[in-house]
mmCIF file of N, CA and C in Angstrom:
data_model
loop_
_atom_site.group_PDB
_atom_site.id
_atom_site.type_symbol
_atom_site.label_atom_id
_atom_site.label_comp_id
_atom_site.label_asym_id
_atom_site.label_seq_id
_atom_site.Cartn_x
_atom_site.Cartn_y
_atom_site.Cartn_z
ATOM 1 N N VAL Z 1 -24.050 67.858 94.444
ATOM 2 C CA VAL Z 1 -22.130 67.947 94.237
ATOM 3 C C VAL Z 1 -22.466 68.459 92.904
ATOM 4 N N PHE Z 2 -23.219 67.826 91.517
ATOM 5 C CA PHE Z 2 -23.268 68.467 90.058
ATOM 6 C C PHE Z 2 -22.763 70.037 89.911
ATOM 7 N N ALA Z 3 -24.628 70.019 91.301
ATOM 8 C CA ALA Z 3 -23.669 71.681 91.131
ATOM 9 C C ALA Z 3 -23.360 72.755 91.131
ATOM 10 N N THR Z 4 -21.957 72.745 90.658
ATOM 11 C CA THR Z 4 -20.473 73.004 91.292
ATOM 12 C C THR Z 4 -19.837 72.498 90.299
ATOM 13 N N LEU Z 5 -20.300 71.437 88.995
ATOM 14 C CA LEU Z 5 -19.776 71.122 87.782
ATOM 15 C C LEU Z 5 -19.842 72.434 86.806
ATOM 16 N N LEU Z 6 -19.874 73.339 87.049
ATOM 17 C CA LEU Z 6 -19.679 74.585 85.990
ATOM 18 C C LEU Z 6 -18.158 75.275 86.746
ATOM 19 N N ASN Z 7 -17.155 75.404 84.984
ATOM 20 C CA ASN Z 7 -16.574 76.513 85.102
ATOM 21 C C ASN Z 7 -15.059 76.499 86.461
ATOM 22 N N LEU Z 8 -15.468 75.110 87.382
ATOM 23 C CA LEU Z 8 -13.756 74.056 87.715
ATOM 24 C C LEU Z 8 -12.725 74.993 86.784
ATOM 25 N N PRO Z 9 -11.648 75.620 88.040
ATOM 26 C CA PRO Z 9 -10.847 75.997 87.022
ATOM 27 C C PRO Z 9 -9.660 75.561 86.752
ATOM 28 N N ASP Z 10 -9.033 74.315 87.747
ATOM 29 C CA ASP Z 10 -8.370 73.318 86.937
ATOM 30 C C ASP Z 10 -8.306 71.890 87.625
ATOM 31 N N LEU Z 11 -6.798 71.165 87.438
ATOM 32 C CA LEU Z 11 -7.198 70.247 87.289
ATOM 33 C C LEU Z 11 -6.759 69.430 88.973
ATOM 34 N N PRO Z 12 -6.417 70.060 90.187
ATOM 35 C CA PRO Z 12 -6.871 70.184 91.595
ATOM 36 C C PRO Z 12 -8.271 69.781 92.245
ATOM 37 N N ASP Z 13 -8.977 71.235 91.422
ATOM 38 C CA ASP Z 13 -10.582 71.045 91.955
ATOM 39 C C ASP Z 13 -11.037 70.382 91.374
ATOM 40 N N LEU Z 14 -10.835 70.102 89.106
ATOM 41 C CA LEU Z 14 -11.122 69.422 88.871
ATOM 42 C C LEU Z 14 -11.270 66.709 89.762
ATOM 43 N N ILE Z 15 -10.231 67.108 89.936
ATOM 44 C CA ILE Z 15 -9.470 65.357 91.238
ATOM 45 C C ILE Z 15 -10.486 66.010 92.239
ATOM 46 N N LYS Z 16 -10.522 67.279 92.627
ATOM 47 C CA LYS Z 16 -11.404 67.037 94.280
ATOM 48 C C LYS Z 16 -12.785 66.865 93.739
ATOM 49 N N TYR Z 17 -13.773 67.681 92.929
ATOM 50 C CA TYR Z 17 -14.781 67.262 92.370
ATOM 51 C C TYR Z 17 -14.937 66.156 92.698
ATOM 52 N N ILE Z 18 -14.340 65.125 91.595
ATOM 53 C CA ILE Z 18 -14.338 63.576 90.924
ATOM 54 C C ILE Z 18 -14.450 62.521 92.453
ATOM 55 N N ARG Z 19 -13.805 63.251 93.739
ATOM 56 C CA ARG Z 19 -13.224 62.780 94.874
ATOM 57 C C ARG Z 19 -14.712 62.128 95.318
ATOM 58 N N GLU Z 20 -15.218 63.883 95.293
ATOM 59 C CA GLU Z 20 -16.468 64.576 96.184
ATOM 60 C C GLU Z 20 -17.919 63.526 95.860
ATOM 61 N N CYS Z 21 -17.609 64.100 94.176
ATOM 62 C CA CYS Z 21 -18.423 62.807 93.609
ATOM 63 C C CYS Z 21 -18.375 61.447 93.770
ATOM 64 N N ARG Z 22 -17.500 61.056 94.065
ATOM 65 C CA ARG Z 22 -17.214 59.254 94.530
ATOM 66 C C ARG Z 22 -17.812 58.950 95.717
ATOM 67 N N GLU Z 23 -17.511 60.395 96.789
ATOM 68 C CA GLU Z 23 -17.918 59.870 97.836
ATOM 69 C C GLU Z 23 -19.000 59.716 97.911
ATOM 70 N N ALA Z 24 -20.062 60.987 97.378
ATOM 71 C CA ALA Z 24 -21.521 60.584 97.294
ATOM 72 C C ALA Z 24 -22.342 59.651 96.493
ATOM 73 N N GLY Z 25 -21.408 58.850 96.570
ATOM 74 C CA GLY Z 25 -22.242 57.808 95.521
ATOM 75 C C GLY Z 25 -21.825 57.689 94.228
ATOM 76 N N TYR Z 26 -21.606 58.957 93.360
ATOM 77 C CA TYR Z 26 -21.836 58.267 92.052
ATOM 78 C C TYR Z 26 -20.862 57.265 91.295
ATOM 79 N N GLU Z 27 -21.280 56.807 90.851
ATOM 80 C CA GLU Z 27 -20.091 55.999 89.813
ATOM 81 C C GLU Z 27 -18.842 56.771 88.511
ATOM 82 N N ASP Z 28 -18.039 56.687 88.397
ATOM 83 C CA ASP Z 28 -17.068 57.110 87.106
ATOM 84 C C ASP Z 28 -17.820 57.708 86.165
ATOM 85 N N TYR Z 29 -18.740 57.177 85.479
ATOM 86 C CA TYR Z 29 -19.961 56.755 84.515
ATOM 87 C C TYR Z 29 -19.637 58.600 84.475
ATOM 88 N N GLU Z 30 -20.926 58.293 85.756
ATOM 89 C CA GLU Z 30 -22.118 58.996 86.132
ATOM 90 C C GLU Z 30 -21.457 60.691 85.983
ATOM 91 N N ILE Z 31 -20.400 61.198 86.711
ATOM 92 C CA ILE Z 31 -19.565 62.363 86.384
ATOM 93 C C ILE Z 31 -18.958 62.531 85.334
ATOM 94 N N ARG Z 32 -18.292 61.113 84.350
ATOM 95 C CA ARG Z 32 -17.575 61.781 83.180
ATOM 96 C C ARG Z 32 -18.565 62.395 82.462
ATOM 97 N N ILE Z 33 -19.507 62.291 82.712
ATOM 98 C CA ILE Z 33 -20.526 62.090 81.146
ATOM 99 C C ILE Z 33 -20.959 64.026 81.553
ATOM 100 N N PRO Z 34 -21.267 64.399 82.527
ATOM 101 C CA PRO Z 34 -21.782 65.791 82.616
ATOM 102 C C PRO Z 34 -20.726 66.122 82.441
ATOM 103 N N LEU Z 35 -19.303 65.930 83.441
ATOM 104 C CA LEU Z 35 -18.308 66.652 82.936
ATOM 105 C C LEU Z 35 -17.920 67.512 81.832
ATOM 106 N N LEU Z 36 -17.816 66.143 80.650
ATOM 107 C CA LEU Z 36 -17.447 66.340 78.602
ATOM 108 C C LEU Z 36 -18.953 66.869 78.325
ATOM 109 N N ASP Z 37 -20.480 66.858 79.017
ATOM 110 C CA ASP Z 37 -21.065 67.601 77.755
ATOM 111 C C ASP Z 37 -20.943 68.983 78.460
ATOM 112 N N ASN Z 38 -20.938 69.525 80.048
ATOM 113 C CA ASN Z 38 -20.267 70.607 79.881
ATOM 114 C C ASN Z 38 -18.831 71.659 79.664
ATOM 115 N N GLY Z 39 -18.458 70.503 78.608
ATOM 116 C CA GLY Z 39 -17.584 71.684 77.716
ATOM 117 C C GLY Z 39 -16.041 70.699 78.784
ATOM 118 N N TRP Z 40 -16.223 70.423 79.309
ATOM 119 C CA TRP Z 40 -14.847 70.152 80.146
ATOM 120 C C TRP Z 40 -13.190 69.294 79.094
ATOM 121 N N PRO Z 41 -12.136 69.761 78.563
ATOM 122 C CA PRO Z 41 -11.973 68.433 77.392
ATOM 123 C C PRO Z 41 -11.348 67.111 77.865
ATOM 124 N N LEU Z 42 -11.790 66.097 77.225
ATOM 125 C CA LEU Z 42 -11.601 64.987 77.477
ATOM 126 C C LEU Z 42 -10.042 64.625 77.911
ATOM 127 N N ASP Z 43 -9.463 65.191 77.656
ATOM 128 C CA ASP Z 43 -7.996 65.204 77.817
ATOM 129 C C ASP Z 43 -8.025 66.031 79.127
ATOM 130 N N GLU Z 44 -8.644 66.405 79.931
ATOM 131 C CA GLU Z 44 -8.222 66.811 81.132
ATOM 132 C C GLU Z 44 -9.170 66.445 81.935
ATOM 133 N N VAL Z 45 -10.456 65.441 81.660
ATOM 134 C CA VAL Z 45 -11.736 64.736 82.277
ATOM 135 C C VAL Z 45 -10.292 62.958 82.802
ATOM 136 N N GLN Z 46 -9.811 63.337 81.850
ATOM 137 C CA GLN Z 46 -8.936 61.302 81.745
ATOM 138 C C GLN Z 46 -7.755 61.443 82.588
ATOM 139 N N ARG Z 47 -7.226 62.631 82.701
ATOM 140 C CA ARG Z 47 -6.437 63.153 83.246
ATOM 141 C C ARG Z 47 -6.467 63.033 84.423
ATOM 142 N N ALA Z 48 -7.696 63.695 85.716
ATOM 143 C CA ALA Z 48 -8.130 64.178 86.541
ATOM 144 C C ALA Z 48 -8.642 62.261 87.331
ATOM 145 N N PHE Z 49 -9.319 61.586 86.373
ATOM 146 C CA PHE Z 49 -9.446 60.163 86.377
ATOM 147 C C PHE Z 49 -8.100 59.453 86.651
ATOM 148 N N TYR Z 50 -6.614 59.592 85.603
ATOM 149 C CA TYR Z 50 -5.505 58.972 86.089
ATOM 150 C C TYR Z 50 -4.991 59.190 87.347
ATOM 151 N N GLU Z 51 -5.189 60.426 87.634
ATOM 152 C CA GLU Z 51 -4.456 61.540 88.438
ATOM 153 C C GLU Z 51 -4.925 60.455 90.178
ATOM 154 N N LEU Z 52 -6.390 60.357 89.981
ATOM 155 C CA LEU Z 52 -7.285 59.872 91.456
ATOM 156 C C LEU Z 52 -6.369 58.369 91.512
ATOM 157 N N ARG Z 53 -6.392 57.420 90.091
ATOM 158 C CA ARG Z 53 -6.497 56.213 90.272
ATOM 159 C C ARG Z 53 -4.776 55.955 91.124
ATOM 160 N N LEU Z 54 -3.172 57.098 90.269
ATOM 161 C CA LEU Z 54 -2.521 56.868 90.799
ATOM 162 C C LEU Z 54 -2.416 57.318 92.332
ATOM 163 N N GLU Z 55 -3.124 57.950 93.123
ATOM 164 C CA GLU Z 55 -3.367 58.522 94.661
ATOM 165 C C GLU Z 55 -4.004 57.092 95.304
ATOM 166 N N GLU Z 56 -5.094 56.388 94.587
ATOM 167 C CA GLU Z 56 -5.568 55.286 94.972
ATOM 168 C C GLU Z 56 -4.106 53.764 95.687
ATOM 169 N N GLU Z 57 -3.515 53.802 94.081
ATOM 170 C CA GLU Z 57 -2.758 53.252 94.355
ATOM 171 C C GLU Z 57 -1.350 53.034 95.196
ATOM 172 N N ARG Z 58 -1.258 54.241 95.511
ATOM 173 C CA ARG Z 58 -0.549 54.816 96.508
ATOM 174 C C ARG Z 58 -1.052 54.418 97.868
ATOM 175 N N LYS Z 59 -1.904 55.372 98.192
ATOM 176 C CA LYS Z 59 -2.883 54.499 99.272
ATOM 177 C C LYS Z 59 -2.921 52.993 99.778
ATOM 178 N N LEU Z 60 -3.189 52.419 98.916
ATOM 179 C CA LEU Z 60 -2.995 51.272 98.671
ATOM 180 C C LEU Z 60 -1.729 50.557 99.339
ATOM 181 N N LYS Z 61 -0.645 50.389 98.710
ATOM 182 C CA LYS Z 61 0.788 50.338 98.542
ATOM 183 C C LYS Z 61 0.836 50.298 99.770
ATOM 184 N N LYS Z 62 0.520 51.920 100.330
ATOM 185 C CA LYS Z 62 0.806 52.338 101.594
ATOM 186 C C LYS Z 62 0.611 51.047 103.196
ATOM 187 N N ARG Z 63 -0.853 51.025 102.950
ATOM 188 C CA ARG Z 63 -1.287 49.865 103.777
ATOM 189 C C ARG Z 63 -0.516 48.959 103.678
ATOM 190 N N GLU Z 64 -0.164 48.183 102.004
ATOM 191 C CA GLU Z 64 0.367 47.182 102.755
ATOM 192 C C GLU Z 64 1.430 46.928 102.932
ATOM 193 N N ARG Z 65 2.004 48.030 102.707
ATOM 194 C CA ARG Z 65 3.528 48.266 103.756
ATOM 195 C C ARG Z 65 3.478 47.887 105.444
ATOM 196 N N VAL Z 66 2.618 48.949 105.764
ATOM 197 C CA VAL Z 66 2.135 48.911 107.408
ATOM 198 C C VAL Z 66 1.218 47.494 107.926
ATOM 199 N N ALA Z 67 0.913 47.231 107.010
ATOM 200 C CA ALA Z 67 0.275 45.570 107.097
ATOM 201 C C ALA Z 67 0.828 44.995 107.412
ATOM 202 N N ASP Z 68 2.483 44.903 106.231
ATOM 203 C CA ASP Z 68 3.745 43.557 106.344
ATOM 204 C C ASP Z 68 4.147 43.888 107.477
ATOM 205 N N LYS Z 69 4.611 45.011 108.148
ATOM 206 C CA LYS Z 69 5.682 45.318 109.253
ATOM 207 C C LYS Z 69 4.659 44.466 110.027
ATOM 208 N N THR Z 70 6.029 43.769 110.882
ATOM 209 C CA THR Z 70 5.650 42.651 112.417
ATOM 210 C C THR Z 70 6.488 43.272 113.874
ATOM 211 N N ILE Z 71 5.934 43.745 114.830
ATOM 212 C CA ILE Z 71 6.477 43.950 115.845
ATOM 213 C C ILE Z 71 7.142 43.219 117.067
ATOM 214 N N TYR Z 72 7.713 42.927 116.903
ATOM 215 C CA TYR Z 72 8.180 41.889 117.798
ATOM 216 C C TYR Z 72 8.670 42.552 119.295
ATOM 217 N N VAL Z 73 8.054 42.165 120.420
ATOM 218 C CA VAL Z 73 8.026 42.168 121.879
ATOM 219 C C VAL Z 73 8.702 41.965 122.797
#
């Protein structure tokens, strides 16, 4: 996964890259450090992790709303 690290063009690609790294079992610090070491600006890296956290929170809230609905027959 880290082979695709260089020259990612924008935030959506960075978010996708981080998501793929997480799915491959990497911890956030194992993703963040190489990004910064390879020249990614800290603010862009932080923004990508923040956007992913918001995405995860929205998914969790959606699951909670679905789980709270009761169907009466």
